Short mmCIF file of C-alpha atoms in Angstrom, two decimals:
data_model
loop_
_atom_site.label_atom_id
_atom_site.label_comp_id
_atom_site.label_asym_id
_atom_site.label_seq_id
_atom_site.Cartn_x
_atom_site.Cartn_y
_atom_site.Cartn_z
CA MET T 1 0.00 0.00 0.00
CA PRO T 2 1.36 3.48 -0.83
CA PRO T 3 1.52 5.91 2.09
CA ILE T 4 -1.57 8.05 2.51
CA GLY T 5 -1.02 11.80 2.43
CA ARG T 6 -0.54 14.80 0.19
CA ARG T 7 1.95 14.28 -2.67
CA PRO T 8 3.83 17.32 -3.98
CA GLY T 9 2.57 18.29 -7.46
CA SER T 10 -0.72 16.44 -6.96
CA ALA T 11 -4.30 17.58 -7.59
CA ASP T 12 -4.18 18.93 -4.02
CA THR T 13 -1.36 21.31 -4.88
CA ARG T 14 -3.25 22.57 -7.92
CA ALA T 15 -6.35 23.20 -5.79
CA ILE T 16 -4.30 25.01 -3.12
CA LEU T 17 -2.69 27.19 -5.80
CA LEU T 18 -6.13 28.07 -7.22
CA ASP T 19 -7.53 28.94 -3.78
CA THR T 20 -4.52 31.09 -2.93
CA ALA T 21 -4.54 32.86 -6.29
CA ARG T 22 -8.30 33.50 -6.13
CA LYS T 23 -7.90 35.18 -2.76
CA LEU T 24 -4.87 37.32 -3.72
CA PHE T 25 -6.33 38.38 -7.09
CA ALA T 26 -9.62 39.35 -5.42
CA ASP T 27 -7.93 41.19 -2.52
CA ASN T 28 -5.13 42.99 -4.37
CA GLY T 29 -6.19 43.00 -8.03
CA TYR T 30 -4.62 41.29 -11.02
CA ASP T 31 -1.92 43.91 -11.65
CA ARG T 32 -0.65 44.04 -8.07
CA THR T 33 -0.42 40.25 -7.66
CA SER T 34 2.69 38.43 -8.92
CA VAL T 35 3.28 34.73 -9.56
CA ARG T 36 5.93 34.97 -6.83
CA ASP T 37 3.38 36.39 -4.30
CA ILE T 38 1.07 33.47 -4.96
CA ALA T 39 3.84 30.89 -4.79
CA THR T 40 5.08 32.36 -1.49
CA ALA T 41 1.58 32.46 0.03
CA ALA T 42 0.94 28.87 -1.08
CA GLY T 43 4.38 27.70 0.08
CA VAL T 44 5.47 26.29 -3.32
CA ASP T 45 8.11 27.04 -5.92
CA PRO T 46 7.01 29.53 -8.65
CA ALA T 47 8.07 26.94 -11.22
CA LEU T 48 5.13 24.81 -10.13
CA ILE T 49 2.72 27.58 -11.17
CA ARG T 50 4.30 27.71 -14.62
CA HIS T 51 4.06 23.92 -14.78
CA TYR T 52 0.32 23.88 -14.04
CA PHE T 53 -0.94 27.13 -15.58
CA GLY T 54 1.71 28.37 -18.04
CA ASN T 55 1.76 31.96 -16.76
CA LYS T 56 -0.10 34.50 -14.62
CA ASP T 57 -2.82 34.96 -17.26
CA GLY T 58 -3.44 31.23 -17.39
CA LEU T 59 -3.59 31.01 -13.61
CA PHE T 60 -6.01 33.95 -13.44
CA ARG T 61 -8.34 32.39 -16.03
CA ALA T 62 -8.20 29.09 -14.12
CA THR T 63 -9.26 30.80 -10.86
CA MET T 64 -12.49 31.92 -12.46
CA GLY T 65 -13.04 28.78 -14.54
CA TRP T 66 -12.74 30.71 -17.80
CA PRO T 67 -12.30 28.03 -20.48
CA PHE T 68 -11.02 30.13 -23.41
CA ASP T 69 -7.99 32.12 -24.46
CA PRO T 70 -9.26 35.73 -24.50
CA ALA T 71 -6.64 36.85 -27.02
CA GLU T 72 -7.78 34.17 -29.45
CA LEU T 73 -11.46 35.11 -28.96
CA ALA T 74 -10.71 38.81 -29.37
CA ALA T 75 -8.82 38.13 -32.61
CA ARG T 76 -11.84 36.29 -34.06
CA ILE T 77 -14.08 39.26 -33.19
CA VAL T 78 -11.75 42.06 -34.31
CA ASP T 79 -10.39 40.49 -37.53
CA GLY T 80 -12.43 41.51 -40.57
CA ASP T 81 -14.40 44.54 -41.72
CA LEU T 82 -15.61 46.85 -38.95
CA GLU T 83 -19.26 46.72 -40.09
CA GLY T 84 -19.29 42.97 -39.42
CA ILE T 85 -17.99 43.24 -35.84
CA GLY T 86 -21.44 42.98 -34.22
CA GLU T 87 -22.32 39.81 -36.10
CA ARG T 88 -18.93 38.21 -35.31
CA LEU T 89 -19.15 39.10 -31.60
CA ALA T 90 -22.75 37.82 -31.37
CA ARG T 91 -21.87 34.54 -33.12
CA VAL T 92 -18.72 33.88 -31.07
CA PHE T 93 -20.58 34.64 -27.82
CA LEU T 94 -23.69 32.60 -28.62
CA ALA T 95 -21.65 29.65 -29.97
CA LEU T 96 -19.76 29.44 -26.65
CA TRP T 97 -23.06 29.42 -24.75
CA ASP T 98 -24.56 26.84 -27.08
CA GLN T 99 -21.87 24.17 -26.57
CA PRO T 100 -22.74 22.14 -23.46
CA GLU T 101 -19.12 21.98 -22.18
CA SER T 102 -18.45 25.70 -22.30
CA ARG T 103 -22.05 26.57 -21.33
CA GLY T 104 -21.56 24.83 -17.98
CA ARG T 105 -18.47 26.92 -17.24
CA LEU T 106 -20.10 30.18 -18.35
CA GLU T 107 -23.25 29.47 -16.33
CA ALA T 108 -21.12 28.78 -13.26
CA ILE T 109 -19.31 32.12 -13.71
CA LEU T 110 -22.55 34.05 -14.23
CA ARG T 111 -24.30 32.37 -11.27
CA GLY T 112 -21.21 32.59 -9.05
CA ALA T 113 -20.66 36.29 -9.73
CA ALA T 114 -24.33 36.93 -8.90
CA THR T 115 -23.97 35.46 -5.41
CA HIS T 116 -20.29 35.59 -4.31
CA GLU T 117 -18.47 38.87 -3.95
CA GLU T 118 -15.05 37.31 -4.60
CA SER T 119 -16.28 35.72 -7.84
CA ALA T 120 -17.83 39.04 -8.92
CA THR T 121 -14.52 40.80 -8.23
CA LEU T 122 -12.56 38.28 -10.30
CA ALA T 123 -15.05 38.46 -13.18
CA ARG T 124 -14.98 42.27 -13.08
CA GLN T 125 -11.17 42.36 -13.19
CA PHE T 126 -11.08 39.84 -16.00
CA ILE T 127 -13.59 41.78 -18.10
CA GLN T 128 -12.03 45.20 -17.48
CA ASP T 129 -8.34 44.30 -17.60
CA GLN T 130 -8.26 41.60 -20.28
CA LEU T 131 -11.31 41.35 -22.58
CA TYR T 132 -11.90 45.12 -22.90
CA GLN T 133 -8.31 46.02 -23.64
CA LEU T 134 -8.19 43.47 -26.44
CA VAL T 135 -11.34 44.77 -28.15
CA ALA T 136 -11.27 48.49 -27.29
CA ALA T 137 -8.13 49.17 -29.35
CA ALA T 138 -9.99 48.12 -32.51
CA LEU T 139 -12.90 50.54 -32.02
CA PRO T 140 -13.06 54.05 -33.49
CA GLY T 141 -14.71 56.97 -31.70
CA PRO T 142 -15.00 58.07 -28.08
CA ASP T 143 -15.56 55.95 -24.91
CA PRO T 144 -14.87 52.49 -26.36
CA GLU T 145 -15.24 50.86 -22.91
CA LEU T 146 -18.81 52.12 -22.46
CA ARG T 147 -19.59 50.91 -25.96
CA ILE T 148 -18.31 47.44 -25.10
CA ASP T 149 -20.30 47.55 -21.84
CA LEU T 150 -23.54 48.20 -23.74
CA ALA T 151 -22.80 45.48 -26.31
CA MET T 152 -21.83 42.98 -23.60
CA ALA T 153 -24.96 43.90 -21.64
CA GLN T 154 -27.11 42.97 -24.64
CA LEU T 155 -25.41 39.59 -25.01
CA LEU T 156 -25.21 38.77 -21.28
CA GLY T 157 -28.91 39.61 -20.94
CA ILE T 158 -29.73 37.19 -23.75
CA ALA T 159 -27.68 34.49 -22.01
CA TYR T 160 -29.45 35.20 -18.70
CA LEU T 161 -32.97 35.06 -20.18
CA ARG T 162 -32.23 32.08 -22.46
CA TYR T 163 -30.07 29.81 -20.32
CA ILE T 164 -30.69 30.85 -16.69
CA LEU T 165 -34.37 31.91 -16.64
CA ARG T 166 -35.27 29.97 -19.83
CA VAL T 167 -37.93 32.50 -20.76
CA GLU T 168 -39.83 31.82 -23.99
CA PRO T 169 -39.65 32.48 -26.85
CA ILE T 170 -35.94 33.43 -26.60
CA ALA T 171 -35.02 30.09 -25.00
CA SER T 172 -36.18 28.13 -28.08
CA GLU T 173 -35.02 30.54 -30.79
CA SER T 174 -32.19 29.25 -33.03
CA ILE T 175 -28.71 30.63 -32.40
CA ASP T 176 -28.54 31.62 -36.06
CA ASN T 177 -31.75 33.65 -35.86
CA LEU T 178 -30.74 35.31 -32.61
CA ALA T 179 -27.31 36.29 -33.93
CA THR T 180 -28.85 37.78 -37.08
CA ARG T 181 -31.46 39.66 -35.04
CA VAL T 182 -29.06 41.12 -32.53
CA ALA T 183 -26.05 41.85 -34.80
CA PRO T 184 -27.21 45.37 -35.85
CA THR T 185 -27.66 46.34 -32.18
CA ILE T 186 -24.17 45.16 -31.26
CA THR T 187 -22.58 46.87 -34.26
CA SER T 188 -24.44 50.07 -33.47
CA HIS T 189 -23.22 50.03 -29.86
CA LEU T 190 -19.62 49.31 -30.88
CA ILE T 191 -19.11 51.60 -33.85
CA GLY T 192 -22.38 53.58 -34.30
CA MET M 1 -48.46 37.09 30.28
CA PRO M 2 -50.14 36.21 26.99
CA PRO M 3 -49.93 32.54 25.98
CA ILE M 4 -46.96 31.67 23.78
CA GLY M 5 -47.77 30.08 20.41
CA ARG M 6 -48.87 30.82 16.87
CA ARG M 7 -51.69 33.32 16.61
CA PRO M 8 -54.00 33.02 13.60
CA GLY M 9 -53.42 35.92 11.21
CA SER M 10 -49.91 36.55 12.54
CA ALA M 11 -46.65 37.05 10.64
CA ASP M 12 -46.27 33.26 10.85
CA THR M 13 -49.45 32.72 8.86
CA ARG M 14 -48.29 35.16 6.21
CA ALA M 15 -44.94 33.34 5.92
CA ILE M 16 -46.68 29.95 5.69
CA LEU M 17 -48.96 31.26 2.95
CA LEU M 18 -45.97 32.59 1.00
CA ASP M 19 -44.07 29.29 1.31
CA THR M 20 -47.09 27.28 0.24
CA ALA M 21 -47.88 29.60 -2.68
CA ARG M 22 -44.25 29.63 -3.86
CA LYS M 23 -44.22 25.84 -4.01
CA LEU M 24 -47.60 25.47 -5.76
CA PHE M 25 -46.91 28.23 -8.30
CA ALA M 26 -43.49 26.74 -9.11
CA ASP M 27 -44.81 23.16 -9.34
CA ASN M 28 -48.08 23.74 -11.19
CA GLY M 29 -47.74 27.16 -12.81
CA TYR M 30 -49.62 30.36 -12.16
CA ASP M 31 -52.67 29.52 -14.30
CA ARG M 32 -53.27 26.09 -12.78
CA THR M 33 -53.00 27.26 -9.17
CA SER M 34 -56.05 28.78 -7.47
CA VAL M 35 -56.33 30.81 -4.28
CA ARG M 36 -58.46 27.94 -2.96
CA ASP M 37 -55.66 25.38 -3.70
CA ILE M 38 -53.19 27.47 -1.73
CA ALA M 39 -55.59 28.03 1.17
CA THR M 40 -56.35 24.30 1.34
CA ALA M 41 -52.67 23.32 1.23
CA ALA M 42 -51.84 25.88 3.94
CA GLY M 43 -54.86 24.91 6.05
CA VAL M 44 -56.39 28.41 6.19
CA ASP M 45 -59.54 30.11 4.96
CA PRO M 46 -59.23 31.68 1.45
CA ALA M 47 -60.46 34.95 2.98
CA LEU M 48 -57.14 35.21 4.80
CA ILE M 49 -55.27 35.29 1.46
CA ARG M 50 -57.47 38.16 0.30
CA HIS M 51 -56.82 39.88 3.61
CA TYR M 52 -53.04 39.69 3.27
CA PHE M 53 -52.45 39.89 -0.49
CA GLY M 54 -55.63 41.27 -2.09
CA ASN M 55 -55.84 38.63 -4.82
CA LYS M 56 -53.93 35.87 -6.62
CA ASP M 57 -51.79 38.39 -8.55
CA GLY M 58 -50.80 40.13 -5.35
CA LEU M 59 -49.94 36.82 -3.70
CA PHE M 60 -47.87 35.76 -6.70
CA ARG M 61 -45.90 39.01 -6.72
CA ALA M 62 -45.30 38.66 -2.99
CA THR M 63 -43.87 35.12 -3.44
CA MET M 64 -41.14 36.51 -5.67
CA GLY M 65 -40.63 39.75 -3.74
CA TRP M 66 -41.75 41.86 -6.70
CA PRO M 67 -42.34 45.32 -5.24
CA PHE M 68 -44.36 46.95 -8.05
CA ASP M 69 -47.75 46.72 -9.68
CA PRO M 70 -46.94 45.41 -13.19
CA ALA M 71 -50.11 46.91 -14.70
CA GLU M 72 -49.12 50.35 -13.43
CA LEU M 73 -45.56 49.96 -14.77
CA ALA M 74 -46.82 48.70 -18.13
CA ALA M 75 -49.17 51.68 -18.42
CA ARG M 76 -46.27 54.11 -17.88
CA ILE M 77 -44.30 52.35 -20.65
CA VAL M 78 -47.10 51.93 -23.17
CA ASP M 79 -48.85 55.31 -22.77
CA GLY M 80 -47.55 57.89 -25.27
CA ASP M 81 -46.20 57.91 -28.81
CA LEU M 82 -44.80 54.59 -30.04
CA GLU M 83 -41.42 56.10 -31.02
CA GLY M 84 -40.83 57.06 -27.39
CA ILE M 85 -41.46 53.56 -26.01
CA GLY M 86 -37.77 52.63 -25.78
CA GLU M 87 -36.88 55.73 -23.82
CA ARG M 88 -39.85 55.28 -21.44
CA LEU M 89 -39.04 51.60 -20.83
CA ALA M 90 -35.35 52.34 -20.25
CA ARG M 91 -36.13 55.19 -17.81
CA VAL M 92 -38.75 53.22 -15.84
CA PHE M 93 -36.42 50.20 -15.60
CA LEU M 94 -33.28 52.14 -14.64
CA ALA M 95 -35.16 54.34 -12.13
CA LEU M 96 -36.36 51.20 -10.30
CA TRP M 97 -32.80 49.90 -10.16
CA ASP M 98 -31.45 53.26 -9.01
CA GLN M 99 -33.65 53.57 -5.91
CA PRO M 100 -31.97 51.73 -3.03
CA GLU M 101 -35.26 50.20 -1.70
CA SER M 102 -36.38 48.68 -4.98
CA ARG M 103 -32.80 47.87 -6.07
CA GLY M 104 -32.45 45.53 -3.09
CA ARG M 105 -35.56 43.62 -4.13
CA LEU M 106 -34.59 43.45 -7.79
CA GLU M 107 -31.05 42.31 -6.95
CA ALA M 108 -32.49 39.58 -4.74
CA ILE M 109 -34.74 38.37 -7.59
CA LEU M 110 -31.90 38.43 -10.14
CA ARG M 111 -29.45 36.67 -7.79
CA GLY M 112 -32.07 34.20 -6.56
CA ALA M 113 -33.17 33.22 -10.04
CA ALA M 114 -29.52 32.65 -10.98
CA THR M 115 -29.05 30.07 -8.23
CA HIS M 116 -32.44 28.59 -7.24
CA GLU M 117 -34.54 26.69 -9.72
CA GLU M 118 -37.80 27.50 -7.92
CA SER M 119 -37.02 31.23 -7.98
CA ALA M 120 -36.11 31.01 -11.68
CA THR M 121 -39.43 29.27 -12.40
CA LEU M 122 -41.41 31.95 -10.58
CA ALA M 123 -39.53 34.77 -12.31
CA ARG M 124 -40.03 33.08 -15.70
CA GLN M 125 -43.79 32.70 -15.14
CA PHE M 126 -44.09 36.25 -13.94
CA ILE M 127 -42.25 37.66 -16.97
CA GLN M 128 -44.07 35.48 -19.51
CA ASP M 129 -47.59 35.54 -18.07
CA GLN M 130 -47.82 39.05 -16.66
CA LEU M 131 -45.25 41.59 -17.89
CA TYR M 132 -45.18 40.40 -21.51
CA GLN M 133 -48.93 40.28 -21.94
CA LEU M 134 -49.26 43.84 -20.71
CA VAL M 135 -46.69 45.23 -23.15
CA ALA M 136 -47.05 42.89 -26.15
CA ALA M 137 -50.56 44.10 -26.98
CA ALA M 138 -49.22 47.61 -27.61
CA LEU M 139 -46.59 46.50 -30.16
CA PRO M 140 -47.14 46.38 -33.93
CA GLY M 141 -45.53 43.75 -36.15
CA PRO M 142 -44.73 40.06 -35.78
CA ASP M 143 -43.36 38.14 -32.75
CA PRO M 144 -43.87 40.81 -30.06
CA GLU M 145 -42.68 38.42 -27.32
CA LEU M 146 -39.26 37.91 -28.94
CA ARG M 147 -39.00 41.69 -29.36
CA ILE M 148 -39.67 42.17 -25.66
CA ASP M 149 -37.13 39.43 -24.86
CA LEU M 150 -34.40 41.26 -26.78
CA ALA M 151 -35.28 44.61 -25.21
CA MET M 152 -35.43 43.09 -21.70
CA ALA M 153 -32.11 41.32 -22.36
CA GLN M 154 -30.46 44.67 -23.08
CA LEU M 155 -31.79 46.20 -19.85
CA LEU M 156 -31.18 43.15 -17.63
CA GLY M 157 -27.61 42.94 -18.95
CA ILE M 158 -27.06 46.58 -18.01
CA ALA M 159 -28.40 45.88 -14.50
CA TYR M 160 -26.13 42.82 -14.19
CA LEU M 161 -22.97 44.64 -15.30
CA ARG M 162 -23.75 47.84 -13.36
CA TYR M 163 -25.19 46.59 -10.07
CA ILE M 164 -24.03 42.97 -9.71
CA LEU M 165 -20.56 42.93 -11.34
CA ARG M 166 -20.04 46.72 -10.98
CA VAL M 167 -17.95 46.82 -14.13
CA GLU M 168 -16.59 50.25 -15.13
CA PRO M 169 -17.39 52.54 -16.81
CA ILE M 170 -21.06 51.46 -16.88
CA ALA M 171 -21.27 51.29 -13.06
CA SER M 172 -20.48 55.03 -12.72
CA GLU M 173 -22.39 56.32 -15.74
CA SER M 174 -25.41 58.54 -14.93
CA ILE M 175 -28.86 56.98 -15.28
CA ASP M 176 -29.82 59.84 -17.57
CA ASN M 177 -26.90 59.22 -19.92
CA LEU M 178 -27.48 55.47 -19.95
CA ALA M 179 -31.18 55.83 -20.72
CA THR M 180 -30.47 58.25 -23.57
CA ARG M 181 -27.76 55.96 -24.95
CA VAL M 182 -29.81 52.78 -24.86
CA ALA M 183 -33.24 54.17 -25.84
CA PRO M 184 -32.74 53.80 -29.63
CA THR M 185 -31.74 50.14 -29.17
CA ILE M 186 -34.83 49.39 -27.10
CA THR M 187 -37.14 51.19 -29.52
CA SER M 188 -35.56 49.38 -32.46
CA HIS M 189 -36.08 45.99 -30.76
CA LEU M 190 -39.69 46.78 -29.85
CA ILE M 191 -41.02 48.44 -33.00
CA GLY M 192 -38.13 48.37 -35.54
#
């Protein structure tokens, strides 16, 4: 029989790193928290964080259960003609919500942020510091962040009514129809 | 000393009626639940429900903590020229969220529906069976319910980002500015 107890580098260590990082990111913010701070607080070598999560970004996304690379998503939304940006954002967003694997993660984030202050803080930092910066640079005109807020509000509200409340008829509408319907609104918020 | 115990018509009775009603409405739906069913299940006289809640509508709104008369709200949104409907809906909605008393109730409904299936069911029935019917009749064109869904999604998303996540800059924007900004979107969803 192997000895019972915590093995270094085990699933336990990963969970401890996530708990520690979640707390430090929420308390001090993403910018003011280093990989070294988290390693020190968790009592492990910083190399272990790189081993599990690649870098600070990867660790941050893991703390909130975010299953995508935001830079890759942003590139899919920004690449192409500006008039098509609303349709691309709507389709990328709704496709993520329509796949059962990613829907589960997104639902957990949306529900968690609605009820736990720490989860809301992490989601807020993620949206403001990562997603917005990647998309805002591509937008012309004044106050790009408020424009993204209004566009994101439209899409988040659709996700809330469709997947959380399951209100009809929006819950049964096809993704294709919804994306077509809402694309002009999103484009108008972003570049109108 | 008065005797200790439950007095008929006390706060206890009101709480028991709310619990019973919440369960029956969620299980059987608003239409298939009568005041008599609820009185029977709670073991009280139906007159007591009228005493506390006025009627079935009032009882239903109390089960979900809804602090407004939906018919009165709908009248404020629908009355006036059709082109102004988006601005009126946005201002009524945002004003309710901006008053601390009603904001607390609305936050509780939004958070509760995100995490409790019974609360989500009640909110869904309320939106579909009461709010939508009051507004849909005033809208021209096809699929008025989907139009209301898209308009409500825009406003709910703003409430979620502003009051639950407190994402900037939308959290600090003035209500007046937000309503002006979002009114054309709402009007376009509702009558566009």
